[in-house]
JSON list of C-alpha atoms in Angstrom, two decimals:
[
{"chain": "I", "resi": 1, "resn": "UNK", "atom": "CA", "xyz": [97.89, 85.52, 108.74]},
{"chain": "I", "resi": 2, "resn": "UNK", "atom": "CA", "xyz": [95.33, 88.07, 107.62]},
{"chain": "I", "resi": 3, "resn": "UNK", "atom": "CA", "xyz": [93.15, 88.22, 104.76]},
{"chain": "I", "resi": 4, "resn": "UNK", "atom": "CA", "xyz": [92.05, 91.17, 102.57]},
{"chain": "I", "resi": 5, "resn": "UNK", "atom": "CA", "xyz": [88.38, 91.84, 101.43]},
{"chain": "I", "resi": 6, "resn": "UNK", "atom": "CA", "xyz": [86.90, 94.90, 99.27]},
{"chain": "I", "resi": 7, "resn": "UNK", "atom": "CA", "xyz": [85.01, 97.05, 101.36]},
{"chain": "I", "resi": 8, "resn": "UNK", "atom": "CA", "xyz": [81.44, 97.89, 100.44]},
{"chain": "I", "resi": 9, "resn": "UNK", "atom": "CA", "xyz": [78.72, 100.58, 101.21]},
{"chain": "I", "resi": 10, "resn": "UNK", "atom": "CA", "xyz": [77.30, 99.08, 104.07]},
{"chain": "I", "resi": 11, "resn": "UNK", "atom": "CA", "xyz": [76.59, 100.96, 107.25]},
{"chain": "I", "resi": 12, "resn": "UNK", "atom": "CA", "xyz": [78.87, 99.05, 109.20]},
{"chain": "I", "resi": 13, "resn": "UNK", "atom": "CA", "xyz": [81.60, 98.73, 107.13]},
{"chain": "I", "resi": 14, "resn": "UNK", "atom": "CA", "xyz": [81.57, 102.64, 106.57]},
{"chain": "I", "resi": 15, "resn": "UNK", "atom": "CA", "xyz": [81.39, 103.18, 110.14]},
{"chain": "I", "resi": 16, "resn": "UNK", "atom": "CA", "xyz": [84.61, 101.12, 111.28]},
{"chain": "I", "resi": 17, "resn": "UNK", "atom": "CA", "xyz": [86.46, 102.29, 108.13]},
{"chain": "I", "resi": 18, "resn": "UNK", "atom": "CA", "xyz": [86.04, 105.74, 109.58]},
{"chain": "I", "resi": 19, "resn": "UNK", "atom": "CA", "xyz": [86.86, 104.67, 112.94]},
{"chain": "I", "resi": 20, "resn": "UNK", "atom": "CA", "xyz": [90.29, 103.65, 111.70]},
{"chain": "I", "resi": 21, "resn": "UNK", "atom": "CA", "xyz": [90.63, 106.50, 109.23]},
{"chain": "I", "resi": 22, "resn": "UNK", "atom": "CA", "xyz": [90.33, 108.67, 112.40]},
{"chain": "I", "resi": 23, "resn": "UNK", "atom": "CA", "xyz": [93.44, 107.24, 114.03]},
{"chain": "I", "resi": 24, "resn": "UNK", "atom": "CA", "xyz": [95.55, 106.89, 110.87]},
{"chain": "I", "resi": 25, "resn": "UNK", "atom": "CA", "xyz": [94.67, 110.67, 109.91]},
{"chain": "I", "resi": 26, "resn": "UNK", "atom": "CA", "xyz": [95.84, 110.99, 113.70]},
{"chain": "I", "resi": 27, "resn": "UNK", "atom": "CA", "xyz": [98.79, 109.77, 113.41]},
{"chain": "I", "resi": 28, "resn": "UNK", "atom": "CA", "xyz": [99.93, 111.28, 110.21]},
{"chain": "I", "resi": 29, "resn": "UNK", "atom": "CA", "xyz": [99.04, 114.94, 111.37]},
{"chain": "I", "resi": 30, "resn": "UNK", "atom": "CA", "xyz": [96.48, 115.04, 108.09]},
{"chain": "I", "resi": 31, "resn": "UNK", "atom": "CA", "xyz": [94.14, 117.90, 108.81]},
{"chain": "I", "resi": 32, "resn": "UNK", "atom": "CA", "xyz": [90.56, 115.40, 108.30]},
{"chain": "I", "resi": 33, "resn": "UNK", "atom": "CA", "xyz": [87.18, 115.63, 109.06]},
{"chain": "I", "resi": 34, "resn": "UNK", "atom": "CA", "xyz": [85.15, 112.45, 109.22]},
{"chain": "I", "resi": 35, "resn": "UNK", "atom": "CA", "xyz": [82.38, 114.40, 107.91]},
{"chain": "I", "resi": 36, "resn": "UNK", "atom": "CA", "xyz": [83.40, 115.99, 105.19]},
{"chain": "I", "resi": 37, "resn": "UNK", "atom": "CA", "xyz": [85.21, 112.60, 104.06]},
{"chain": "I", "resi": 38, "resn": "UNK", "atom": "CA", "xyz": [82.41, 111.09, 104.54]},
{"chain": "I", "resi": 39, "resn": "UNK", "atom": "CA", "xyz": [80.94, 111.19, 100.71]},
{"chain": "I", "resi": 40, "resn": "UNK", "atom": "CA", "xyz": [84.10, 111.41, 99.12]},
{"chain": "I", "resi": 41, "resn": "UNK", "atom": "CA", "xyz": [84.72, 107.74, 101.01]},
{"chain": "I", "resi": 42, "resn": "UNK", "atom": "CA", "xyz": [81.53, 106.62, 99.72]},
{"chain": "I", "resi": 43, "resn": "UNK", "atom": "CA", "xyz": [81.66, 107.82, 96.18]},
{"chain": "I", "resi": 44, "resn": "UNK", "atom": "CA", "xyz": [85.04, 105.95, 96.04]},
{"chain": "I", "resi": 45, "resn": "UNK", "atom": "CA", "xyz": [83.71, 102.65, 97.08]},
{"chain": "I", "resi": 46, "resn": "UNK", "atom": "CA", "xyz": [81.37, 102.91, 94.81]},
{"chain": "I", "resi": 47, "resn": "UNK", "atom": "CA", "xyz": [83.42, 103.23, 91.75]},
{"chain": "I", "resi": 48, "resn": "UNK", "atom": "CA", "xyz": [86.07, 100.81, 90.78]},
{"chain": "I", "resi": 49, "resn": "UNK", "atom": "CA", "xyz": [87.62, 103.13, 88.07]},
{"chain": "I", "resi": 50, "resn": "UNK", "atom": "CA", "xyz": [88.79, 105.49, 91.20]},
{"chain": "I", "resi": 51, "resn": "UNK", "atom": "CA", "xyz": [90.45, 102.79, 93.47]},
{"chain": "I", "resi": 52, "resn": "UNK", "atom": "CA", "xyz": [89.48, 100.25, 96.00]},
{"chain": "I", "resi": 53, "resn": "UNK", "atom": "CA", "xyz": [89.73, 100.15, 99.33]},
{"chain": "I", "resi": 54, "resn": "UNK", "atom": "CA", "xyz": [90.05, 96.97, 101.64]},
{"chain": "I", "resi": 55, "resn": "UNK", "atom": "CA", "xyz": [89.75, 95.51, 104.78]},
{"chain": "I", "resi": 56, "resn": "UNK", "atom": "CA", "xyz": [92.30, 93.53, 106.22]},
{"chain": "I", "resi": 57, "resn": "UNK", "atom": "CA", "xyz": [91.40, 90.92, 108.52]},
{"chain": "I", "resi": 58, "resn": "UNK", "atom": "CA", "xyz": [92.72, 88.37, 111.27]},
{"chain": "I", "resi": 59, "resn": "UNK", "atom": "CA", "xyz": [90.33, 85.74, 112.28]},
{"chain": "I", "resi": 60, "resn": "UNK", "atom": "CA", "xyz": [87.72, 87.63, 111.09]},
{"chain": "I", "resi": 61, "resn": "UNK", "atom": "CA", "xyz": [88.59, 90.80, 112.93]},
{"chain": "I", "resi": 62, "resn": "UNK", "atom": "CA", "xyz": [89.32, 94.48, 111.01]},
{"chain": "I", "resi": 63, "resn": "UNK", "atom": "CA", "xyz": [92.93, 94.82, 111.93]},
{"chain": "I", "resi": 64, "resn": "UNK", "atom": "CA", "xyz": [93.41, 97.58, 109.45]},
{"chain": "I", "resi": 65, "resn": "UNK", "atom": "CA", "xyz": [93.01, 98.70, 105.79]},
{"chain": "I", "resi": 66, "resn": "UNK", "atom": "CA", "xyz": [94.46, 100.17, 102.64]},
{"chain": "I", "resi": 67, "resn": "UNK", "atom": "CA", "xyz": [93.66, 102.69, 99.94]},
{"chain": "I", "resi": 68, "resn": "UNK", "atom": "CA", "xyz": [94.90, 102.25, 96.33]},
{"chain": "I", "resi": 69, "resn": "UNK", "atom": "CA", "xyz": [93.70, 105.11, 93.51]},
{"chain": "I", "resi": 70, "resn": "UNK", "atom": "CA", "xyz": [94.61, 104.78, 90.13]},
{"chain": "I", "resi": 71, "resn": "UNK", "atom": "CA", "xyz": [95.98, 106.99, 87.78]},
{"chain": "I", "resi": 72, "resn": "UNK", "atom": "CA", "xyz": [97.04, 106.68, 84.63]},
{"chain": "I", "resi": 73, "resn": "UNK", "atom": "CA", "xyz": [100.87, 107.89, 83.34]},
{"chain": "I", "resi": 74, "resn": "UNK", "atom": "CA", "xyz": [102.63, 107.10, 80.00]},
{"chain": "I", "resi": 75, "resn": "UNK", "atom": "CA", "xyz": [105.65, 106.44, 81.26]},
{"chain": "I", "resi": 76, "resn": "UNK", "atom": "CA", "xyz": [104.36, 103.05, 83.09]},
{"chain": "I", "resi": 77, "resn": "UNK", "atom": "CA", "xyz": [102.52, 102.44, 79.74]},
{"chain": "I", "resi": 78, "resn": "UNK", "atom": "CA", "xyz": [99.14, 103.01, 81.20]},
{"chain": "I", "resi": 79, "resn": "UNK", "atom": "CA", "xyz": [97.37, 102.12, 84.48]},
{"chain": "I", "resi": 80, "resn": "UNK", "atom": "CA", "xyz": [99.45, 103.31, 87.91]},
{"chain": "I", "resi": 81, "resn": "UNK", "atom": "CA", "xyz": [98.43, 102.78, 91.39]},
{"chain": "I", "resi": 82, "resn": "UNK", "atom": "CA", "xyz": [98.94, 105.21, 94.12]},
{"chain": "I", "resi": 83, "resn": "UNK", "atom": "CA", "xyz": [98.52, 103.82, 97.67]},
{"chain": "I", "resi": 84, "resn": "UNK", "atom": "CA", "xyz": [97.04, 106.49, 99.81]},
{"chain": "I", "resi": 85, "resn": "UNK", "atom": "CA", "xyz": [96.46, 104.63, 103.28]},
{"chain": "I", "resi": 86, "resn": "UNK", "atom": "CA", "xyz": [97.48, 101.48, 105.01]},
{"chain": "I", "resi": 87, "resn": "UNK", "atom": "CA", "xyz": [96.89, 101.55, 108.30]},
{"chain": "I", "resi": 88, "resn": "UNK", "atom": "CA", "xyz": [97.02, 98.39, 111.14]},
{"chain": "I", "resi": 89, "resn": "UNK", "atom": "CA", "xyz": [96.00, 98.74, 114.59]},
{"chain": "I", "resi": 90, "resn": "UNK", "atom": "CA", "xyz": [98.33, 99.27, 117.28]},
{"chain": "I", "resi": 91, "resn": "UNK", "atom": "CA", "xyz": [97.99, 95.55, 118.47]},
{"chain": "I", "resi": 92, "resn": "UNK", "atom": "CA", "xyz": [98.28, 94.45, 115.07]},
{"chain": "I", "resi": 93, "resn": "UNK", "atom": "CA", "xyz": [101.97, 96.18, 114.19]},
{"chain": "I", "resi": 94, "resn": "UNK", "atom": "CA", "xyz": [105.49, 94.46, 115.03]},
{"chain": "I", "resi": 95, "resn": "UNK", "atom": "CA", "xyz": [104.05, 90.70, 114.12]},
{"chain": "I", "resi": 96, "resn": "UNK", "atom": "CA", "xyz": [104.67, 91.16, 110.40]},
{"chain": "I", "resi": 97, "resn": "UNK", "atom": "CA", "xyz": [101.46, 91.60, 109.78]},
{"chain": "I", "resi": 98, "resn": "UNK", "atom": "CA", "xyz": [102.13, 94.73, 107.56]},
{"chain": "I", "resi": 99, "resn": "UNK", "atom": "CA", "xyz": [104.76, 92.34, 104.88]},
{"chain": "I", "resi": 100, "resn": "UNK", "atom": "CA", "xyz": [101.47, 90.55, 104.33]},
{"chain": "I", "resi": 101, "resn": "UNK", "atom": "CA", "xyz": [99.67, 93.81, 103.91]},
{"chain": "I", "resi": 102, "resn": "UNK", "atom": "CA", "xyz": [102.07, 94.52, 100.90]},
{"chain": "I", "resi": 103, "resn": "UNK", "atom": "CA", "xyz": [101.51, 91.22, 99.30]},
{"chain": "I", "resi": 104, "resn": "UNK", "atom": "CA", "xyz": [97.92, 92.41, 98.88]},
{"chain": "I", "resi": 105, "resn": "UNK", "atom": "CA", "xyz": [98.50, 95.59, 98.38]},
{"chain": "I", "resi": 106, "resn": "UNK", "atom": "CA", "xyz": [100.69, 94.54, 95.26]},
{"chain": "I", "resi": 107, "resn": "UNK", "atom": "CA", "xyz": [98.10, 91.89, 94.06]},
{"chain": "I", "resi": 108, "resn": "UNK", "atom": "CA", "xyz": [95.22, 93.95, 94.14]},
{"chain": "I", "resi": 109, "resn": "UNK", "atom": "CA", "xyz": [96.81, 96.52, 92.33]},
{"chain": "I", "resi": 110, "resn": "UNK", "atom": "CA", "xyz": [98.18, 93.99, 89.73]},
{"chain": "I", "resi": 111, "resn": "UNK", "atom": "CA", "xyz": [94.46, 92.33, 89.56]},
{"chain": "I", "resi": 112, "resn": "UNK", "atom": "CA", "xyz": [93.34, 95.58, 88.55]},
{"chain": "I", "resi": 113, "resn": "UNK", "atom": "CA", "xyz": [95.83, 96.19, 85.70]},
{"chain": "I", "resi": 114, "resn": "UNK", "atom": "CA", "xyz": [98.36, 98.89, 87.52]},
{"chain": "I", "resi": 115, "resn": "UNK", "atom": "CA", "xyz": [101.99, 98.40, 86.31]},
{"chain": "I", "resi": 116, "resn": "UNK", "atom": "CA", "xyz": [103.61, 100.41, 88.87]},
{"chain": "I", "resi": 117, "resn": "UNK", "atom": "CA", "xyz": [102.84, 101.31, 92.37]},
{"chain": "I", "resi": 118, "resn": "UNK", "atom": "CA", "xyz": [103.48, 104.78, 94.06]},
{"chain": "I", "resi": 119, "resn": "UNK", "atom": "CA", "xyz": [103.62, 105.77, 97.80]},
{"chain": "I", "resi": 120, "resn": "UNK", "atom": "CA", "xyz": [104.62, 108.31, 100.21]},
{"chain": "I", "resi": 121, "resn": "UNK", "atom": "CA", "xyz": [105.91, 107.99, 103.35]},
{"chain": "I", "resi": 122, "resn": "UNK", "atom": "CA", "xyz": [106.93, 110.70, 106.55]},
{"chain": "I", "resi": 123, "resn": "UNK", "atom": "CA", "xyz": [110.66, 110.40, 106.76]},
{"chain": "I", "resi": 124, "resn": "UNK", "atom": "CA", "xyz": [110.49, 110.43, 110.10]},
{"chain": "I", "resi": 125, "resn": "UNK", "atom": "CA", "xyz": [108.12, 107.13, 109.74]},
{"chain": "I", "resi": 126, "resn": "UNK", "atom": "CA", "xyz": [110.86, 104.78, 110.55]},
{"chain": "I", "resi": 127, "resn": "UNK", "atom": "CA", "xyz": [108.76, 101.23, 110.90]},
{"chain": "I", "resi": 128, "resn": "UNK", "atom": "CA", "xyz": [106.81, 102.24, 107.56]},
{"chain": "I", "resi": 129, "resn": "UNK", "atom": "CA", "xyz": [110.30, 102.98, 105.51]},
{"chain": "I", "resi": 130, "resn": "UNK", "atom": "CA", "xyz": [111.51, 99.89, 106.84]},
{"chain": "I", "resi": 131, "resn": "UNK", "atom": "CA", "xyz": [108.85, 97.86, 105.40]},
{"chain": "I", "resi": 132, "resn": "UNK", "atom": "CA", "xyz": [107.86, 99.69, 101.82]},
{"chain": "I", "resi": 133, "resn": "UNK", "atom": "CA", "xyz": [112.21, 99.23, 101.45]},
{"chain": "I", "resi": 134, "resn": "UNK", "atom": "CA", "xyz": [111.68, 95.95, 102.22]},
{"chain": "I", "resi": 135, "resn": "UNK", "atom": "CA", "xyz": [108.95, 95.62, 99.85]},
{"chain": "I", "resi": 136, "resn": "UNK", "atom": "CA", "xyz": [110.99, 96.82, 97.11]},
{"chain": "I", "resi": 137, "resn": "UNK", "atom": "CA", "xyz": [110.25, 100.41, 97.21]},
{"chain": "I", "resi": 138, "resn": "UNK", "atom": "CA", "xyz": [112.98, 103.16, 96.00]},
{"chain": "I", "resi": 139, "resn": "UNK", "atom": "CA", "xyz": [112.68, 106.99, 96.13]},
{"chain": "I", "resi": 140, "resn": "UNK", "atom": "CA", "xyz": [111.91, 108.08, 92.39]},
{"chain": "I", "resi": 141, "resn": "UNK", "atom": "CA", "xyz": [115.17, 109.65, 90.38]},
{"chain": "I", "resi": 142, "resn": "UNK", "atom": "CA", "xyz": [112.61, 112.48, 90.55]},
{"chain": "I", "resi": 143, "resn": "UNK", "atom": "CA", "xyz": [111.54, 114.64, 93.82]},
{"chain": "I", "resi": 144, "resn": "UNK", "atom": "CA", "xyz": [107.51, 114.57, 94.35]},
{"chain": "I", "resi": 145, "resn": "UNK", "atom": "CA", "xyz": [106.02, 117.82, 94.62]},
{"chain": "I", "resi": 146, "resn": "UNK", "atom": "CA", "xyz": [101.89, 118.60, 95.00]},
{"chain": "I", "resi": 147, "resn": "UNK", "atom": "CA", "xyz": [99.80, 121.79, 95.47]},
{"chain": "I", "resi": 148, "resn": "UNK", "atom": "CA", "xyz": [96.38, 121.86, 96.61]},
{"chain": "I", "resi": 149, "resn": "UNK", "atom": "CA", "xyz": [94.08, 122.60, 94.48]},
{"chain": "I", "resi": 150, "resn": "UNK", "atom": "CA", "xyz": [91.26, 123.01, 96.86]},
{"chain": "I", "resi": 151, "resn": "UNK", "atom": "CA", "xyz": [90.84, 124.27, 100.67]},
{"chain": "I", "resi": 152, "resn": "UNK", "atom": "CA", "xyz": [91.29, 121.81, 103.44]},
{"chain": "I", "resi": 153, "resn": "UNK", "atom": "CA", "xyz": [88.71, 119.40, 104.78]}
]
């Protein structure tokens, strides 16, 4: 069973957020540098009215995180949340940790007034499509498109 708790500006928190950020960016083939992310991380946590983002943890041990943002869209009648990162460590996947992630995930978001909850996924992701499916996740009637804005991290 794991638990979820809002992570704050401390040192240490920051620091193994980070760490796992690392291996998650890793994994997804995001172009990221910790330092760059750095204060953008930091200016999130400090304002609720951009997203939170929370710890999850097993006996009292960081076995991952999420990320929700919110946004706001008239066709969900106001507040939306888009989940930007979950991530649990390798020795944390295949024990259904990551169904309990979603309960959170979905209460949090709810607790902070979002009526709908957006994700993406890598097709090839197999384990995560499994479980956002599971969770009640379908693809949109519409196809998601983005352009950057900015240059890279």
């Amino acid at each position: 069973m794991i638990n979820c708790e809002t992570v704050q500006t401390s040192e240490s928190e920051v620091a193994e957020l980070l760490e796992m950020m690392t291996e998650y960016n890793a994994l997804e083939v995001i172009p990221w540098q910790r330092q760059s992310v750095r204060p953008v991380l930091e200016r999130l946590l400090r304002s609720k009215d951009l997203g939170v983002v929370c710890r999850l943890l097993e006996d009292g041990s960081m076995v991952g995180y999420f990320v929700l943002t919110w946004g706001f869209d008239l066709e969900w009648a106001g507040r939306d949340a888009f989940l930007t990162e979950l991530f649990l460590t390798q020795t944390a996947r295949g024990r259904g940790l990551g169904r309990e992630a979603m309960r959170w995930i979905e209460a949090t978001a709810k607790e902070h007034g979002a009526r709908a909850l957006h994700l993406m996924v890598r097709h090839e992701n197999i384990p995560a499509l499994r479980l956002y499916l599971g969770s009640g996740f379908q693809e949109p009637p519409r196809k998601f498109l983005s352009k950057s804005l900015v240059e890279p991290f």
